[in-house]
GROMACS .gro file of C-alpha atoms in nm:
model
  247
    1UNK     CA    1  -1.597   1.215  29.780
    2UNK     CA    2  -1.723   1.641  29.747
    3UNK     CA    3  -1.907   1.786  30.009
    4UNK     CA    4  -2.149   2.044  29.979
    5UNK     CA    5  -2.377   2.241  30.128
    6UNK     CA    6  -2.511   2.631  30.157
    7UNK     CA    7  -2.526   2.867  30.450
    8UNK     CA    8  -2.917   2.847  30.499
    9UNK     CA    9  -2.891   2.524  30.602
   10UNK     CA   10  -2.491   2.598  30.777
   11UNK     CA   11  -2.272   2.854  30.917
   12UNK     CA   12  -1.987   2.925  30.705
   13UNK     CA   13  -1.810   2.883  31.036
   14UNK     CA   14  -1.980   2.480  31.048
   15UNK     CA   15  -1.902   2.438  30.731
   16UNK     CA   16  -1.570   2.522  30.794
   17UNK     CA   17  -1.546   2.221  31.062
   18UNK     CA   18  -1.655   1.963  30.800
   19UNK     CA   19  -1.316   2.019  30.656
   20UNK     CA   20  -1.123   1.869  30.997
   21UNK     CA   21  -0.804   1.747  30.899
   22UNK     CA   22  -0.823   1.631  30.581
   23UNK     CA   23  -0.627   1.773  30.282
   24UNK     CA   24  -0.838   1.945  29.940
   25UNK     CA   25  -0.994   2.221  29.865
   26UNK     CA   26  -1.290   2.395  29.997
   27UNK     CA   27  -1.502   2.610  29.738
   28UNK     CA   28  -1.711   2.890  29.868
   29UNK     CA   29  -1.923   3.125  29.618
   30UNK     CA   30  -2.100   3.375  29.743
   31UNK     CA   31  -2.255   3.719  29.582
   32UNK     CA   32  -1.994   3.920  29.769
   33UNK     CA   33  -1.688   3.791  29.737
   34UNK     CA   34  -1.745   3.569  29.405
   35UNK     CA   35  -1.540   3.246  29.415
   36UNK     CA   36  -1.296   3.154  29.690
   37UNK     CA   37  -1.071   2.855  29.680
   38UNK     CA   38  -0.931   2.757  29.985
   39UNK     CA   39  -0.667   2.475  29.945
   40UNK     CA   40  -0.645   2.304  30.294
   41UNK     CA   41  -0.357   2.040  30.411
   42UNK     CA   42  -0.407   1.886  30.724
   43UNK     CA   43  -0.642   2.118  30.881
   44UNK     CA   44  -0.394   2.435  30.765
   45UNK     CA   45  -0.471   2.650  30.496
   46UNK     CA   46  -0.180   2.691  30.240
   47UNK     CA   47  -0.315   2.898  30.000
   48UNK     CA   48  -0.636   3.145  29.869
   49UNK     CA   49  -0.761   3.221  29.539
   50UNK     CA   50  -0.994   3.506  29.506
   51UNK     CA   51  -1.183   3.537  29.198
   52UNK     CA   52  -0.919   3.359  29.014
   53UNK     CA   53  -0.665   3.605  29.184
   54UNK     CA   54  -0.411   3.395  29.376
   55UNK     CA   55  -0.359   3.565  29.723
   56UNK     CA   56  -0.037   3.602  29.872
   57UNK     CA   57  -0.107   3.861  30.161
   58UNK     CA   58  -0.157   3.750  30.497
   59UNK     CA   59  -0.377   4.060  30.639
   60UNK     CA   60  -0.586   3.980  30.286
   61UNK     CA   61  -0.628   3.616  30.407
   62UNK     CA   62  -0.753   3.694  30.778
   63UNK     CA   63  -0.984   3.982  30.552
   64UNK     CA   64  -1.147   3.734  30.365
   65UNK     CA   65  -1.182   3.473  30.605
   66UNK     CA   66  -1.348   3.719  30.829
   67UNK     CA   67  -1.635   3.853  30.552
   68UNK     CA   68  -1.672   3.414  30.501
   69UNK     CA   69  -1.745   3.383  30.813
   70UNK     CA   70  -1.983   3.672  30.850
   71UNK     CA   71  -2.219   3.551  30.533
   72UNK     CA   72  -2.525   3.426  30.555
   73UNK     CA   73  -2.536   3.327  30.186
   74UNK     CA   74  -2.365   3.113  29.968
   75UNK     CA   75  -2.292   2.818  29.859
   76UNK     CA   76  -1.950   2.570  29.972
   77UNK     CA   77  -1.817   2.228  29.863
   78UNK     CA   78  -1.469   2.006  30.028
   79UNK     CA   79  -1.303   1.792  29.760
   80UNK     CA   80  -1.056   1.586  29.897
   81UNK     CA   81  -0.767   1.576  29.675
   82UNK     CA   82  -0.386   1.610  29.663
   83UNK     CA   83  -0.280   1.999  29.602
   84UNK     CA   84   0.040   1.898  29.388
   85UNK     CA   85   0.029   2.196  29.057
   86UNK     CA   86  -0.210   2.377  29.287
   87UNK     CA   87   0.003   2.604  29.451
   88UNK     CA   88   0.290   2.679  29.221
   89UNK     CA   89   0.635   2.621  29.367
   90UNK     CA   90   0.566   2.724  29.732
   91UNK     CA   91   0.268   2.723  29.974
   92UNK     CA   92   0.219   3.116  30.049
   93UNK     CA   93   0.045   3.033  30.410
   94UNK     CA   94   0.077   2.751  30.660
   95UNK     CA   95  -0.202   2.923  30.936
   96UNK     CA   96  -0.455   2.675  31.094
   97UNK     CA   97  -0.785   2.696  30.941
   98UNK     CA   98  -0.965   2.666  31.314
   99UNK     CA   99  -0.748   2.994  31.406
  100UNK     CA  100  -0.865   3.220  31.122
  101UNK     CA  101  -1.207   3.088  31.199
  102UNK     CA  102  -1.166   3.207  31.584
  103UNK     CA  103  -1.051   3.509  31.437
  104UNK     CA  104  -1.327   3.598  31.260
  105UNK     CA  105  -1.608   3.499  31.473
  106UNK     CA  106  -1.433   3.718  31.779
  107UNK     CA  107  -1.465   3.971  31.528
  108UNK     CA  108  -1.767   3.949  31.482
  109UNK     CA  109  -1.871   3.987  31.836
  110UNK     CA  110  -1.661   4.277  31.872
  111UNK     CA  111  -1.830   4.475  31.640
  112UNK     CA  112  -2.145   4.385  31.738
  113UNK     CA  113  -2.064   4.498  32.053
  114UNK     CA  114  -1.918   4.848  31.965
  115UNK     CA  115  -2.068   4.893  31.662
  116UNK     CA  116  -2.271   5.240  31.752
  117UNK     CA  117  -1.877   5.344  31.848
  118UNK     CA  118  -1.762   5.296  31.545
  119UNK     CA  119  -1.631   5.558  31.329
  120UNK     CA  120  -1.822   5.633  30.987
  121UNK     CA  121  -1.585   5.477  30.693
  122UNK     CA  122  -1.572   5.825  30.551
  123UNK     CA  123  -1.404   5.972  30.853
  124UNK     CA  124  -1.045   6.094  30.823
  125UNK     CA  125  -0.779   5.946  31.076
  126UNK     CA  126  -0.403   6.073  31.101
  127UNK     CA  127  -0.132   5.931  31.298
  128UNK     CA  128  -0.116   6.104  31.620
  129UNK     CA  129   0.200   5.934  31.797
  130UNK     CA  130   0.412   5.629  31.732
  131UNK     CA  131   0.298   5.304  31.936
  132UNK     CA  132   0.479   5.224  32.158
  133UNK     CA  133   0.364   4.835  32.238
  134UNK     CA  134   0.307   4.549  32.007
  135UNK     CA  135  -0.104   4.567  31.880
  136UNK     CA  136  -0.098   4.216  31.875
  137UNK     CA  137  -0.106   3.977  31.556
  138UNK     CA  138  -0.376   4.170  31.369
  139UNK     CA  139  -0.387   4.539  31.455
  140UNK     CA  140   0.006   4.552  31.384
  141UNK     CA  141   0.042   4.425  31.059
  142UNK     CA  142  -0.320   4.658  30.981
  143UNK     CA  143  -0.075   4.976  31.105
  144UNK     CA  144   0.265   4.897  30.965
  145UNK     CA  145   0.063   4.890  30.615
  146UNK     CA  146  -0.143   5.225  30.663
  147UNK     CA  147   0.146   5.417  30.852
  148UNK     CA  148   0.255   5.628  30.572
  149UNK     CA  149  -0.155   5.672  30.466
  150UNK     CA  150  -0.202   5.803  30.816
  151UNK     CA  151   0.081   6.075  30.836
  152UNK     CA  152  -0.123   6.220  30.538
  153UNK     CA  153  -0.515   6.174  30.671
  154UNK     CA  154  -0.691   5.868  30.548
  155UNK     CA  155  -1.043   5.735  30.598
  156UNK     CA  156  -1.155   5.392  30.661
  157UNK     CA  157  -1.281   5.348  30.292
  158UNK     CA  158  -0.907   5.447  30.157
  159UNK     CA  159  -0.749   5.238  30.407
  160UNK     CA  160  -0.966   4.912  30.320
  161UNK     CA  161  -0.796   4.962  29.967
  162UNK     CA  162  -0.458   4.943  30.056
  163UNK     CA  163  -0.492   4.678  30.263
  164UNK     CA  164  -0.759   4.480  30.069
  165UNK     CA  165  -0.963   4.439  30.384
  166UNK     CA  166  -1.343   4.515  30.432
  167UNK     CA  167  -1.398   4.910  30.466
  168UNK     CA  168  -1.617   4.771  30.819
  169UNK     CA  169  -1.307   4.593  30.914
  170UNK     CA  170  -1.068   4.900  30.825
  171UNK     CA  171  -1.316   5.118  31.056
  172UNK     CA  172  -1.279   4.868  31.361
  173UNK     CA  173  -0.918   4.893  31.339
  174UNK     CA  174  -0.895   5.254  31.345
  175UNK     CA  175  -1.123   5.270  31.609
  176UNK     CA  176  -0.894   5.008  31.809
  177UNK     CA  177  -0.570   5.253  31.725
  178UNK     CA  178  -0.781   5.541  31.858
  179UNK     CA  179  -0.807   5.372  32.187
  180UNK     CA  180  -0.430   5.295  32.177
  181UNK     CA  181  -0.388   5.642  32.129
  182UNK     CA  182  -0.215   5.595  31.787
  183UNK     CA  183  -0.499   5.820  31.582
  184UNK     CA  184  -0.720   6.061  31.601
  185UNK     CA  185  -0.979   6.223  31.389
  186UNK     CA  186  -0.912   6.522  31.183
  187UNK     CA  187  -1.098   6.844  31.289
  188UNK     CA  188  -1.293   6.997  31.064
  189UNK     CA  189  -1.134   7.319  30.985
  190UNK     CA  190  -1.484   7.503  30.937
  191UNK     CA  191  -1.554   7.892  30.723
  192UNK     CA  192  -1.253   8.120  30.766
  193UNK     CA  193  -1.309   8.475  30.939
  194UNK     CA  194  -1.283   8.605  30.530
  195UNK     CA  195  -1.575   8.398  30.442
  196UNK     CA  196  -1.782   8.505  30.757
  197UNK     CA  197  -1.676   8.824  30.748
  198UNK     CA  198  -1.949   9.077  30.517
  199UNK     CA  199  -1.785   9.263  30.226
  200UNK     CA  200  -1.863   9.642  30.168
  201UNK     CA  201  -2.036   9.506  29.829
  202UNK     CA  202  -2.301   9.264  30.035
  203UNK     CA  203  -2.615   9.404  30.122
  204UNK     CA  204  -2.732   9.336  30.449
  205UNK     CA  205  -3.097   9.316  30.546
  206UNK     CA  206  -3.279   9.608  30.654
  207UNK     CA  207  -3.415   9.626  31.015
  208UNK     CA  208  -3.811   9.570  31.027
  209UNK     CA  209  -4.002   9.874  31.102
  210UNK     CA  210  -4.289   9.882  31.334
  211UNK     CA  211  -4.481  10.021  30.992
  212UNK     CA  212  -4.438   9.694  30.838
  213UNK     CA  213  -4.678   9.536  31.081
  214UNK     CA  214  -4.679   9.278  31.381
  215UNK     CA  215  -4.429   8.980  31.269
  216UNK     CA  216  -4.593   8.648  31.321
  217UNK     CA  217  -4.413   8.475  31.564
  218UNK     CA  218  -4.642   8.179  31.607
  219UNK     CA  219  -4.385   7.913  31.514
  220UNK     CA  220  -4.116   8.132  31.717
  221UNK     CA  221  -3.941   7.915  32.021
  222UNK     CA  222  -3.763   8.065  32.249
  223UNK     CA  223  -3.436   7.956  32.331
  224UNK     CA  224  -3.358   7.767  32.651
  225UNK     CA  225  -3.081   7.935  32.894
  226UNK     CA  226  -2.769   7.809  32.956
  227UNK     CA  227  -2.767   7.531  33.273
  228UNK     CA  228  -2.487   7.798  33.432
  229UNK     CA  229  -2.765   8.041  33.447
  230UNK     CA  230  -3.024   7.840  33.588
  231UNK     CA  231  -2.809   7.720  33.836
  232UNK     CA  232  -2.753   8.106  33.965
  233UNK     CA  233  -3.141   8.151  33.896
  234UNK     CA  234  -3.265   7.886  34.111
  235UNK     CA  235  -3.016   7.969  34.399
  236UNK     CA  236  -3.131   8.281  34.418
  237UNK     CA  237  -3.472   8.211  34.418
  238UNK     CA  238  -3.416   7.962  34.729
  239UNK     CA  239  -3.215   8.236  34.924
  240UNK     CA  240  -3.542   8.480  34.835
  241UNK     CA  241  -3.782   8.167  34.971
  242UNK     CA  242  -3.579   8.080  35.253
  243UNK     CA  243  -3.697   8.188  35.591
  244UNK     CA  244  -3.523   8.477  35.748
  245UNK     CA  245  -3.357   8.374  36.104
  246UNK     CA  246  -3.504   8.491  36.437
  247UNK     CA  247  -3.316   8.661  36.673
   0.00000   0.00000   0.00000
């Protein structure tokens, strides 16, 4: 017996629940991802097909379960049945299905909780120094796969494709190995002193004469001092205002 639902009606997360212990496969279709095949035994996922693409990776398998979790579209249905042919010679995963769930929804919190921290996916990270702990059971295997990326510069976007994550997953992890000290971002380099620097051949302007007229200087603002010296400003001014002492 199938069942199905969509994620207007439940969470992918709830949906995920209706699967329990039993043994099948769960199919999810969404407008993101396509079709996903989950085949389930016992409550454990054992294998992931992605668009027809057989998955084999297990930082791609936490990836995709996280986006699942995070839609709010799309369509699923459980049909119980035995996975013999389904899986080829060997299951590539044995991971419970309630873990990668937990994963993804902590996720999700997480980045709704830093998510004006977060780097922009176009911003270039290189390794700054070795780690020196374990990053735990995500960020690790997320590093020991970008490592050599990172020695050259690498942005979240480039990262996500090596990795097959989510580019907004790729950015929370490199914002993670920024606080661990592992990254940092590359400065911008900025104009050389050549390129600043007039050449004999470049005109510069001429200085205004006082026969050219009055300039207009209606839209002119003038530019606020520095807090340094308004500090010395307003000391002074209180040492002026201060009463002198009688003798």
């Amino acid at each position: 017996m199938a069942i199905f639902g969509n994620f207007d009606e439940l969470t992918p997360a709830e949906a995920f629940t209706v699967v329990g212990k039993a043994t099948g496969t769960l199919f999810v279709r969404t407008s993101g991802l396509g079709m996903v095949e989950i085949h389930v035994r016992g409550g454990r996922i054992v294998g992931l097909t992605l668009g027809g693409r057989a998955v084999t990776d297990a930082l791609e398998l936490q990836g995709v379960m996280t986006d699942l979790v995070r839609r709010r579209e799309g369509t699923f249905e459980f049909r119980r049945r035995s996975l013999e042919g389904q899986l080829g010679t060997a299951a590539p995963f044995d991971v419970p299905l309630a873990q990668l769930v937990m994963n993804g929804l902590s996720f999700m919190e997480e980045i709704r909780a830093f998510h004006d921290t977060m780097p922009s996916p176009k911003t270039v990270f290189e390794l700054q120094r070795m780690p020196t702990i374990w990053l735990g059971d995500r960020l690790q295997p997320f590093f020991e796969r970008v490592e050599a990326a990172l020695r050259d510069g690498a942005s979240a976007e480039e990262l996500a494709l090596i990795t097959r994550v989510s580019a907004e997953q790729a950015c929370w992890f490199l914002y993670k190995l920024r606080l661990a000290g592992v990254v940092q971002a590359r400065r911008c380099t900025g104009l050389s002193a050549s390129r600043l620097r007039p050449s004999a051949s470049t005109a510069l302007p001429a200085a205004a004469s006082p026969a050219q007229g009055d300039a207009d200087l209606r839209h002119v603002r003038v530019a606020r001092p520095a807090r340094a010296f308004l500090a010395r400003l307003l000391g002074g001014l209180t040492s002026l205002l201060r009463p002198s002492p009688t003798f």
